[in-house]
XYZ file of C-alpha atoms in Angstrom:
696
model
C 89.588 12.574 31.058
C 88.740 15.908 29.602
C 85.338 17.198 30.545
C 83.000 17.346 27.620
C 81.736 20.707 26.643
C 77.976 20.950 26.466
C 76.570 22.516 23.346
C 74.093 25.290 23.893
C 70.707 24.978 22.290
C 68.692 27.983 21.386
C 65.024 27.132 22.023
C 62.201 28.752 20.181
C 59.879 30.752 22.472
C 56.789 28.591 21.816
C 58.596 25.488 23.149
C 60.435 27.094 26.085
C 57.676 26.700 28.652
C 56.896 23.103 27.593
C 60.573 22.041 27.751
C 60.948 23.635 31.151
C 57.974 21.693 32.429
C 59.311 18.423 31.055
C 62.719 19.113 32.535
C 61.217 19.623 35.970
C 59.167 16.432 35.748
C 61.760 14.075 34.222
C 65.470 13.528 34.959
C 67.895 14.788 32.333
C 68.738 12.356 29.592
C 72.289 10.926 29.804
C 74.687 12.525 27.411
C 75.854 9.692 25.162
C 76.983 11.783 22.253
C 80.026 13.856 21.571
C 79.696 17.354 20.220
C 79.833 16.320 16.600
C 77.197 13.607 16.902
C 74.918 15.863 18.914
C 75.135 18.563 16.323
C 74.172 16.033 13.646
C 71.157 14.772 15.609
C 69.867 18.146 16.700
C 66.571 19.119 14.974
C 66.856 21.797 12.360
C 64.197 24.051 13.826
C 65.991 24.107 17.197
C 69.386 25.128 15.865
C 70.533 27.867 13.560
C 73.656 25.820 12.799
C 71.900 23.109 10.771
C 73.360 22.881 7.314
C 71.560 22.307 4.033
C 73.125 18.855 3.934
C 71.453 18.040 7.256
C 68.094 19.250 5.887
C 68.470 16.909 2.916
C 69.530 13.968 5.084
C 65.862 12.955 5.673
C 66.497 12.077 9.309
C 63.432 12.134 11.605
C 62.700 15.416 13.341
C 61.671 15.641 16.958
C 58.382 17.516 16.122
C 56.740 14.559 14.363
C 55.227 12.980 17.540
C 53.278 16.175 18.131
C 52.029 16.229 14.532
C 50.888 12.613 14.783
C 49.213 13.272 18.100
C 47.415 16.260 16.600
C 46.259 14.233 13.600
C 45.137 11.411 15.862
C 43.151 13.839 18.000
C 41.459 15.363 14.968
C 40.713 11.863 13.685
C 38.969 11.011 16.912
C 37.003 14.257 16.777
C 36.027 13.683 13.142
C 34.974 10.109 13.836
C 32.912 11.238 16.799
C 31.177 13.866 14.678
C 30.525 11.329 11.909
C 29.161 8.765 14.367
C 27.017 11.341 16.144
C 25.567 12.342 12.756
C 24.429 8.785 12.076
C 23.098 8.405 15.617
C 21.082 11.604 15.266
C 19.593 10.298 12.027
C 18.416 7.028 13.572
C 14.637 6.851 14.019
C 12.915 6.355 17.342
C 12.420 2.625 17.855
C 10.350 2.905 21.010
C 6.900 1.400 20.791
C 7.570 -0.859 17.811
C 6.092 -3.805 19.683
C 2.921 -1.923 20.565
C -0.323 -2.988 18.911
C -0.907 -0.626 15.979
C -4.210 0.453 14.458
C -5.912 -2.037 12.174
C -5.865 -1.578 8.431
C -7.895 -4.718 7.746
C -10.026 -4.012 4.667
C -12.389 -6.601 3.214
C -13.615 -5.689 -0.280
C -16.912 -7.168 -1.518
C -18.469 -7.139 -4.959
C -21.977 -5.937 -5.784
C -23.447 -9.294 -4.718
C -21.478 -9.526 -1.466
C -18.767 -11.886 -2.701
C -15.271 -11.250 -1.383
C -12.933 -9.678 -3.914
C -9.894 -9.204 -1.707
C -8.679 -8.563 1.808
C -6.050 -5.897 2.134
C -3.945 -3.903 4.551
C -3.302 -6.209 7.507
C 0.018 -4.487 8.274
C -0.800 -3.844 11.920
C -3.980 -5.862 12.243
C -2.774 -8.398 14.794
C 0.684 -8.336 16.354
C 1.576 -12.007 16.807
C 4.269 -12.746 19.389
C 6.821 -15.310 18.252
C 6.281 -17.226 21.501
C 2.704 -17.945 20.404
C 3.795 -19.555 17.144
C 4.933 -23.142 16.589
C 8.716 -23.224 16.862
C 9.100 -24.298 13.236
C 7.518 -21.055 11.968
C 10.341 -18.692 13.024
C 12.886 -21.464 12.425
C 11.828 -21.669 8.778
C 12.669 -17.988 8.292
C 15.939 -18.290 10.209
C 17.028 -21.348 8.191
C 16.486 -19.767 4.776
C 17.226 -16.101 5.515
C 19.748 -15.926 8.384
C 21.029 -19.214 9.834
C 23.333 -17.484 12.371
C 20.595 -15.137 13.607
C 20.883 -16.345 17.212
C 24.648 -15.822 17.278
C 25.464 -12.557 15.463
C 25.166 -8.970 16.733
C 22.996 -7.634 13.906
C 25.657 -7.964 11.213
C 27.012 -11.313 10.067
C 30.648 -11.064 8.927
C 30.695 -14.763 7.981
C 27.560 -14.363 5.881
C 28.929 -11.240 4.226
C 32.207 -12.998 3.383
C 30.344 -16.017 1.999
C 28.076 -13.792 -0.106
C 31.061 -11.828 -1.429
C 32.830 -15.067 -2.386
C 29.751 -16.482 -4.129
C 29.228 -13.223 -6.007
C 32.866 -13.200 -7.083
C 32.615 -16.775 -8.370
C 29.363 -16.019 -10.217
C 30.656 -12.769 -11.677
C 27.566 -10.862 -10.569
C 25.469 -10.287 -7.450
C 23.669 -13.511 -6.509
C 23.583 -13.212 -2.707
C 23.165 -10.275 -0.362
C 24.303 -11.407 3.065
C 21.797 -9.243 4.940
C 20.680 -10.504 8.336
C 17.070 -10.654 9.516
C 17.813 -7.616 11.658
C 19.069 -5.686 8.643
C 15.998 -6.703 6.664
C 13.802 -5.533 9.542
C 15.618 -2.194 9.645
C 15.062 -1.757 5.909
C 11.378 -2.713 6.136
C 10.759 -0.397 9.067
C 12.642 2.734 8.171
C 14.408 2.763 4.813
C 13.664 2.961 1.116
C 14.650 0.061 -1.178
C 17.386 1.957 -3.037
C 20.685 0.084 -3.263
C 23.048 2.887 -2.315
C 26.076 3.005 -0.030
C 24.343 5.488 2.262
C 21.271 3.288 2.587
C 23.358 0.179 3.317
C 25.326 2.122 5.930
C 22.116 3.292 7.580
C 20.842 -0.258 7.472
C 23.939 -1.527 9.281
C 23.713 1.181 11.964
C 20.023 0.481 12.475
C 20.644 -3.251 12.771
C 23.196 -2.661 15.521
C 20.827 -0.177 17.132
C 17.901 -2.631 17.121
C 20.061 -5.439 18.503
C 21.091 -3.189 21.403
C 17.481 -2.385 22.323
C 15.579 -5.626 21.699
C 16.022 -9.317 22.419
C 16.337 -11.822 19.599
C 12.754 -13.003 20.110
C 11.480 -9.430 20.017
C 13.357 -8.796 16.777
C 11.873 -11.979 15.318
C 8.411 -10.823 16.400
C 8.898 -7.482 14.696
C 10.280 -9.098 11.561
C 7.482 -11.647 11.174
C 4.842 -8.962 11.634
C 6.402 -6.530 9.137
C 7.701 -8.743 6.326
C 5.915 -8.476 2.948
C 4.467 -11.638 1.380
C 3.127 -10.184 -1.861
C -0.393 -9.581 -3.178
C -0.817 -6.693 -0.729
C -0.256 -8.976 2.294
C 2.092 -7.886 5.067
C 2.794 -9.804 8.288
C 2.667 -13.490 9.194
C -0.906 -13.348 10.536
C -2.251 -11.715 7.380
C -0.320 -14.166 5.172
C -1.639 -17.196 7.068
C -5.210 -15.978 6.727
C -4.894 -14.800 3.128
C -3.163 -17.900 1.724
C -4.265 -20.715 4.044
C -7.417 -19.416 5.723
C -6.145 -19.875 9.280
C -4.332 -17.913 12.006
C -0.542 -18.056 12.073
C -0.603 -20.102 15.300
C -2.171 -22.986 13.338
C 0.284 -23.060 10.437
C 1.683 -26.468 9.531
C 5.342 -27.104 8.768
C 4.939 -27.184 4.947
C 2.794 -24.017 5.095
C 5.426 -22.247 7.189
C 8.100 -23.318 4.690
C 6.098 -21.908 1.767
C 5.645 -18.564 3.516
C 9.308 -18.355 4.513
C 10.359 -19.141 0.969
C 8.117 -16.498 -0.577
C 9.748 -13.450 1.041
C 12.751 -13.670 -1.288
C 10.517 -12.945 -4.311
C 6.891 -12.373 -3.206
C 5.542 -12.198 -6.757
C 7.456 -15.175 -8.155
C 6.652 -17.445 -5.182
C 3.100 -16.271 -4.498
C 1.161 -19.297 -3.122
C -2.006 -18.254 -4.982
C -0.816 -17.227 -8.428
C 2.325 -19.391 -8.614
C 1.487 -22.368 -6.422
C 3.929 -24.828 -8.044
C 6.848 -22.416 -7.740
C 5.872 -21.750 -4.127
C 5.823 -25.467 -3.294
C 9.230 -25.953 -4.943
C 10.657 -23.040 -2.984
C 9.128 -24.471 0.204
C 11.080 -27.691 -0.374
C 14.286 -25.630 -0.446
C 13.346 -24.134 2.920
C 12.637 -27.573 4.388
C 16.060 -28.795 3.280
C 17.660 -25.718 4.870
C 15.781 -26.409 8.114
C 17.103 -29.980 8.139
C 20.666 -28.803 7.493
C 20.339 -26.306 10.336
C 19.182 -29.043 12.710
C 15.685 -27.630 13.220
C 13.910 -30.720 11.844
C 14.837 -34.322 11.198
C 15.095 -36.036 7.848
C 11.812 -37.821 8.512
C 10.015 -34.572 9.336
C 11.370 -32.983 6.171
C 10.274 -35.911 4.005
C 6.780 -35.953 5.524
C 6.347 -32.192 5.078
C 7.666 -32.284 1.542
C 5.169 -35.020 0.657
C 2.260 -32.869 1.894
C 1.014 -30.184 -0.479
C -0.700 -27.397 1.480
C -4.217 -26.400 0.466
C -4.054 -22.793 -0.647
C -7.198 -20.782 0.007
C -7.801 -18.027 -2.489
C -10.417 -15.308 -2.719
C -13.415 -15.725 -4.963
C -11.762 -12.960 -6.998
C -10.221 -13.483 -10.408
C -6.508 -13.101 -11.115
C -6.947 -9.543 -12.387
C -9.266 -8.246 -9.665
C -6.233 -6.793 -7.923
C -6.346 -3.776 -10.231
C -9.799 -2.805 -8.994
C -8.929 -3.631 -5.370
C -5.868 -1.375 -5.474
C -7.955 1.424 -6.975
C -10.593 1.076 -4.243
C -8.087 0.934 -1.381
C -6.380 4.103 -2.657
C -9.664 6.000 -2.242
C -10.864 4.799 1.165
C -9.047 7.457 3.194
C -10.834 10.130 1.161
C -14.170 8.827 2.439
C -13.532 7.813 6.057
C -10.094 9.207 6.916
C -7.570 7.055 8.755
C -8.926 3.570 9.461
C -8.745 2.498 13.104
C -10.635 -0.811 12.966
C -11.400 -3.548 10.425
C -13.852 -2.428 7.744
C -15.918 -3.930 4.934
C -16.153 -2.054 1.640
C -19.234 -2.693 -0.484
C -18.410 -2.028 -4.152
C -20.140 -1.889 -7.524
C -17.793 -4.535 -8.930
C -19.184 -7.797 -10.317
C -16.826 -10.768 -10.138
C -18.716 -12.622 -12.867
C -18.451 -9.656 -15.228
C -14.771 -9.291 -14.334
C -14.106 -12.909 -15.189
C -15.771 -12.396 -18.565
C -13.647 -9.299 -19.196
C -10.396 -11.099 -18.426
C -11.434 -14.046 -20.577
C -12.262 -11.778 -23.523
C -8.867 -10.070 -23.331
C -6.963 -13.358 -23.015
C -8.855 -15.117 -25.794
C -8.472 -12.340 -28.351
C -4.854 -11.629 -27.458
C -4.074 -15.282 -28.043
C -5.580 -14.952 -31.512
C -4.382 -11.523 -32.673
C -1.682 -10.039 -30.413
C 1.396 -11.800 -31.784
C 0.959 -10.723 -35.387
C -0.041 -7.208 -34.306
C 2.907 -6.897 -31.885
C 0.565 -5.839 -29.069
C 1.527 -6.712 -25.502
C -0.849 -4.871 -23.166
C -4.512 -4.060 -22.781
C -6.913 -2.222 -20.523
C -10.673 -2.587 -20.221
C -13.185 -0.643 -18.160
C -16.870 -1.539 -17.985
C -19.407 0.579 -16.108
C -23.126 1.116 -15.995
C -24.467 4.224 -17.785
C -24.552 5.968 -14.390
C -20.839 5.345 -13.747
C -20.803 2.266 -11.476
C -17.704 0.185 -12.297
C -18.539 -3.446 -13.050
C -15.173 -4.696 -14.374
C -11.632 -3.373 -14.668
C -8.700 -4.962 -16.469
C -5.575 -2.937 -15.801
C -3.176 -5.167 -17.732
C -2.560 -8.666 -19.058
C -1.413 -10.110 -15.695
C -1.709 -8.430 -12.311
C 0.776 -10.820 -10.693
C 3.453 -9.754 -13.176
C 2.601 -6.051 -13.353
C 0.224 -4.395 -10.850
C 0.481 -1.088 -12.726
C -3.116 -0.154 -13.539
C -3.257 0.987 -17.154
C -7.013 1.483 -16.933
C -6.739 4.257 -14.347
C -3.196 5.575 -14.739
C -1.924 5.161 -18.301
C -2.221 8.373 -20.329
C -2.546 7.465 -23.995
C -3.700 9.340 -27.086
C -7.300 8.368 -27.963
C -7.060 9.016 -31.693
C -10.435 9.102 -33.418
C -12.146 7.822 -30.254
C -12.083 11.510 -29.283
C -14.313 12.530 -32.233
C -17.691 12.203 -30.435
C -16.800 15.339 -28.432
C -15.940 17.185 -31.648
C -19.191 16.197 -33.367
C -21.251 17.050 -30.284
C -19.680 20.516 -30.329
C -20.516 20.810 -34.030
C -24.149 19.854 -33.396
C -24.330 22.401 -30.589
C -23.135 24.982 -33.135
C -25.942 24.168 -35.554
C -24.736 21.223 -37.626
C -26.895 18.152 -38.316
C -25.944 14.535 -39.054
C -27.243 14.992 -42.604
C -25.034 18.010 -43.371
C -22.699 17.558 -46.334
C -18.917 18.049 -46.057
C -16.103 17.573 -48.553
C -13.639 14.785 -47.828
C -10.692 16.124 -49.801
C -7.148 17.497 -49.404
C -6.830 20.513 -47.080
C -4.016 22.632 -45.678
C -4.468 24.219 -42.246
C -1.458 26.486 -41.690
C 0.864 23.764 -42.921
C -1.059 20.896 -41.334
C -2.293 18.491 -44.012
C -4.334 15.750 -42.348
C -4.961 12.576 -44.312
C -7.246 9.578 -43.923
C -6.163 6.141 -42.748
C -7.058 4.556 -46.091
C -4.866 7.080 -47.912
C -7.571 8.374 -50.256
C -10.513 10.809 -50.232
C -14.188 10.203 -51.003
C -15.425 13.713 -51.835
C -18.849 14.896 -50.668
C -20.367 12.952 -47.761
C -22.762 13.424 -44.855
C -21.455 13.916 -41.320
C -22.962 10.525 -40.471
C -20.864 8.843 -43.138
C -17.778 10.910 -42.274
C -18.060 9.791 -38.643
C -18.655 6.152 -39.538
C -15.618 6.094 -41.857
C -13.616 8.219 -39.378
C -12.700 10.892 -41.922
C -9.829 12.939 -40.514
C -10.255 15.601 -43.166
C -13.865 16.343 -42.210
C -12.939 16.334 -38.526
C -10.174 18.882 -39.179
C -12.607 21.165 -41.005
C -15.104 20.949 -38.141
C -12.595 21.862 -35.423
C -11.366 24.861 -37.416
C -14.968 26.003 -37.711
C -16.048 25.560 -34.051
C -12.629 26.192 -32.483
C -10.320 23.857 -30.519
C -11.132 25.592 -27.220
C -14.835 24.825 -27.639
C -14.069 21.151 -28.288
C -11.770 20.932 -25.255
C -14.477 22.546 -23.139
C -17.055 19.996 -24.329
C -14.754 17.065 -23.521
C -14.092 18.399 -20.033
C -17.801 18.945 -19.517
C -18.537 15.319 -20.327
C -15.896 13.903 -17.981
C -12.374 14.195 -19.413
C -10.151 15.350 -16.540
C -6.744 15.343 -18.218
C -5.294 18.494 -19.699
C -6.212 19.020 -23.354
C -4.098 21.127 -25.691
C -6.517 23.325 -27.664
C -4.980 22.943 -31.123
C -6.538 21.719 -34.412
C -4.977 18.243 -34.020
C -7.173 17.781 -30.932
C -9.864 16.713 -33.415
C -7.793 13.575 -34.047
C -7.181 12.816 -30.366
C -3.700 14.262 -29.937
C -4.030 14.900 -26.163
C -3.586 11.897 -23.869
C -6.326 10.535 -21.587
C -6.796 7.445 -19.410
C -9.105 4.576 -20.406
C -11.195 5.196 -17.279
C -11.910 8.852 -17.999
C -12.542 8.298 -21.715
C -15.030 5.519 -20.950
C -16.744 7.670 -18.321
C -16.986 10.543 -20.822
C -18.954 8.223 -23.183
C -21.497 7.477 -20.433
C -23.531 10.685 -21.111
C -24.172 9.414 -24.635
C -25.373 6.104 -23.203
C -27.702 7.602 -20.574
C -29.273 10.406 -22.590
C -27.074 13.354 -21.666
C -25.990 13.229 -17.990
C -22.297 13.303 -17.054
C -21.146 10.770 -14.465
C -18.405 10.426 -11.902
C -17.056 6.873 -12.237
C -17.180 5.151 -8.859
C -16.507 1.769 -7.318
C -17.436 2.216 -3.639
C -21.077 2.221 -2.610
C -20.740 1.874 1.182
C -18.185 1.307 3.970
C -18.993 -0.356 7.303
C -17.064 -1.782 10.236
C -16.759 -5.528 10.692
C -19.179 -5.177 13.611
C -21.853 -3.763 11.325
C -21.644 -0.014 11.898
C -22.215 2.021 8.740
C -19.402 4.554 8.283
C -20.116 5.955 4.817
C -22.686 5.426 2.086
C -22.758 6.871 -1.400
C -25.517 9.358 -2.035
C -26.264 11.721 -4.893
C -25.612 11.314 -8.566
C -23.157 12.556 -11.153
C -22.536 15.945 -12.692
C -25.994 16.471 -14.096
C -27.140 17.170 -17.637
C -24.355 18.205 -19.996
C -26.121 17.994 -23.368
C -29.626 18.087 -24.716
C -31.482 14.858 -25.354
C -31.643 15.807 -29.035
C -27.881 16.282 -29.361
C -27.242 13.091 -27.406
C -29.490 11.173 -29.790
C -27.742 12.683 -32.808
C -24.285 11.611 -31.648
C -25.551 8.145 -30.711
C -27.059 7.781 -34.176
C -23.573 8.389 -35.601
C -22.039 5.809 -33.289
C -24.613 3.175 -34.210
C -23.583 3.664 -37.830
C -19.941 3.000 -36.850
C -20.777 -0.539 -35.690
C -23.291 -1.094 -38.493
C -21.300 -0.050 -41.577
C -18.178 1.761 -40.415
C -14.812 1.077 -38.836
C -16.294 -0.728 -35.819
C -18.232 -3.498 -37.550
C -16.264 -6.153 -35.657
C -17.716 -4.786 -32.404
C -21.368 -5.048 -33.392
C -23.380 -7.292 -31.096
C -25.549 -9.982 -32.593
C -28.940 -9.370 -31.024
C -28.955 -6.054 -29.201
C -28.484 -2.379 -30.098
C -24.946 -1.078 -29.589
C -22.925 1.984 -30.498
C -19.300 3.051 -30.297
C -16.245 4.551 -31.896
C -12.848 3.251 -32.937
C -9.595 5.076 -32.339
C -6.133 4.601 -33.836
C -3.147 6.866 -33.256
C -0.336 7.777 -35.618
C 2.133 4.959 -36.311
C -0.225 2.544 -34.509
C 0.963 3.323 -30.987
C -2.567 2.995 -29.573
C -5.777 1.270 -30.629
C -9.188 1.844 -28.997
C -12.791 0.900 -29.087
C -15.245 2.583 -26.727
C -18.901 1.636 -26.984
C -22.084 0.884 -25.095
C -25.443 -0.766 -24.861
C -28.331 0.204 -22.611
C -26.657 -1.755 -19.781
C -22.894 -1.213 -20.024
C -20.383 1.332 -21.268
C -17.077 -0.344 -22.113
C -13.734 1.052 -23.177
C -10.901 -1.093 -24.534
C -7.322 0.069 -25.119
C -4.533 -1.990 -26.714
C -0.866 -1.046 -27.056
C 2.618 -1.441 -25.578
C 3.966 -0.029 -22.325
C 7.067 1.318 -24.044
C 4.863 3.132 -26.591
C 6.372 1.138 -29.443
C 4.351 0.822 -32.629
C 2.102 -2.115 -33.360
C 1.718 -3.634 -36.828
C -1.323 -2.016 -38.460
C -3.346 -2.489 -35.289
C -6.436 -0.309 -35.572
C -9.303 0.142 -33.174
C -11.483 -1.895 -35.489
C -9.401 -5.052 -35.040
C -8.211 -6.262 -31.627
C -10.045 -3.697 -29.410
C -13.297 -4.188 -31.343
C -13.028 -7.968 -31.048
C -12.345 -7.730 -27.305
C -15.390 -5.475 -26.922
C -17.605 -7.882 -28.880
C -16.462 -10.974 -26.954
C -16.855 -9.315 -23.584
C -20.205 -7.674 -24.206
C -21.752 -10.835 -25.669
C -20.834 -12.745 -22.493
C -21.643 -9.948 -20.064
C -25.099 -9.287 -21.515
C -26.106 -12.907 -22.021
C -29.514 -13.496 -20.471
C -30.272 -9.796 -19.972
C -33.344 -8.263 -21.638
C -32.782 -6.526 -24.960
C -33.305 -2.805 -24.479
C -32.967 0.184 -26.813
C -30.152 2.655 -26.345
C -31.312 5.302 -23.889
C -30.647 8.280 -26.162
C -32.307 6.584 -29.140
C -35.296 5.634 -27.004
C -35.879 9.329 -26.301
C -36.277 10.046 -30.028
C -39.690 10.037 -31.756
C -40.969 6.532 -32.423
C -40.468 6.851 -36.185
C -36.717 7.360 -35.673
C -36.168 4.368 -33.409
C -34.366 1.570 -35.297
C -36.469 -1.557 -35.739
C -33.924 -3.769 -33.943
C -34.115 -1.616 -30.802
C -37.615 -2.727 -29.776
C -37.545 -3.524 -26.045
C -38.754 -6.850 -24.758
C -40.255 -7.776 -21.428
C -37.483 -7.612 -18.816
C -36.357 -10.950 -17.487
C -35.760 -11.548 -13.827
C -32.180 -10.943 -12.776
C -30.405 -11.276 -9.477
C -30.592 -7.989 -7.571
C -27.401 -6.564 -6.117
C -26.805 -6.907 -2.401
C -27.727 -3.775 -0.469
C -25.706 -2.351 2.380
C -28.503 -3.472 4.705
C -27.942 -7.046 3.508
C -24.249 -6.736 4.260
C -24.802 -5.199 7.696
C -27.339 -7.890 8.619
C -24.911 -10.568 7.530
C -22.087 -8.972 9.507
C -24.286 -8.717 12.576
C -24.950 -12.432 12.307
C -21.293 -13.375 11.934
C -19.879 -11.097 14.601
C -16.297 -10.133 13.889
C -15.404 -12.952 11.521
C -12.621 -12.124 9.101
C -14.533 -12.959 5.950
C -18.024 -12.824 4.524
C -19.627 -15.903 3.040
C -20.108 -15.414 -0.717
C -23.637 -15.516 -2.056
């Protein structure tokens, strides 16, 4: 047999050393090919004899294993970098089980009645081992039935949720585990983004690697939100059932577990029936999971828990939120349970909410009005009632303190005060006729002009034409300065249209800016907190001092008040006039009926009412003299019932001959004095560290 002739391969320099090493380590490969076959198989880059046909043949080349190995190596490196990035972004989870500082805040009204209890996020860390077994089991059954078996993520739950969502055609289930929910509650924002969900998954795995299942349950139960400002199982048990979490019954535990899906919709206080129905769903889930028997489920379902609610009204949450947002400014970070004594009056608040509801039921539909705000304060700025919207449970956004709306003609008292300070008098004559101010042609609401009239009549009829002439004369900057001096904090654009209330303000600041007219000329700082003490009775902070001092003369104050009394007597605010006591005020209506106002006062209360729509849509011919004026009248009649009839403070300072006959004061009747901080401290000292204060 002829000896086969070996073909010589010319090796590229970069491979020579590697091939030599391989040759020394491994035996030579048997030569199974003849010369022709070997030439065909030989890689192109290793032979100069490869033809173009061989290049086009598409046969595998011997360099591809190295390329794949290189890609695989880079993939590992990239994955490691990506994973290390997520690890570096994970928060420190050490110390989560440690007892945190208390944020337990009990808010009392002016007579010592409890308005709300807020901020129990870290008040008492309750270990799951100290709870009845059915309490954590209720949450597991309805939120994460395989909690004891999964590793932080539940593939079965995710697949089930994906299938249900596909069948429904939209997202109906989430598939998140209790551990994922805990990770979100502890560290993440609620945005539904891919990055956030990825972080949530990493954190769930991270928490499962560091804590036992019982520890994760403990963390979850102490951090989950139950609505109405209540966070944690201990706070929820006390807030809704008046007992510690260790004493919860099975139906109570089911109601709390069911509420976390939608804390507002299933709130045990404001939506008790829906909460009970949801609790029945939880009980059925507990039976299906084997946590309770059919008999236990039936017995629990037949027992309706007694929900304990505050003495507060449904809408008191607006004031409570406002108070809580200010506490840190007075005492800094809270480290122990505190009691906040406020100026609020629950009885007055109930009357305010009733006035809004009653008049909205009568007028709102035909006027296409959906929202309202009401603020009532004493002439020195102490808040007595605050309605921030139609229903706190549905929308906790506080329109009384946060909504910036144009005041319309309710801004005119600041214009007229400026005019009086520049020498005008209520009896001065002005022409109510067509004018043109650099292209601006203001008109009156009625669509016609009345000719010559006094400033008193122009104010009562809310003449826009006269107001425009006055602001051109005194200057927009002077009017803006007057408004700021009296208590308007929002930015005001110093243009002629400011006379008609073109710059937006909040109901709270506009009402507070009317207080100087009610008290004879002193600006106020609206306030709701009078004192703060610990639950053990130690006084931390007490309000001292007064407002901003005198901002107008008694004479000018009396002149403006005389105009405002004419508004409710013969002008646009006749619907607001009270039956048996002196009152004053001003209506306000903005262009296209976006906003309607009435702000007025007696000797006892200054009250501002706003009506409109959150989306700023127009109402149907809703002026300040209709719905807002009726709300003011209804509220003030109830709030002042039984109080002595007193003259308006500014009018009382006028010479006797100028005091209206119906403003004659009568002998004051006895009224219940507000609780002092000493009363509260004495009561706290007698009750030790109890979690609530007995209402008077």
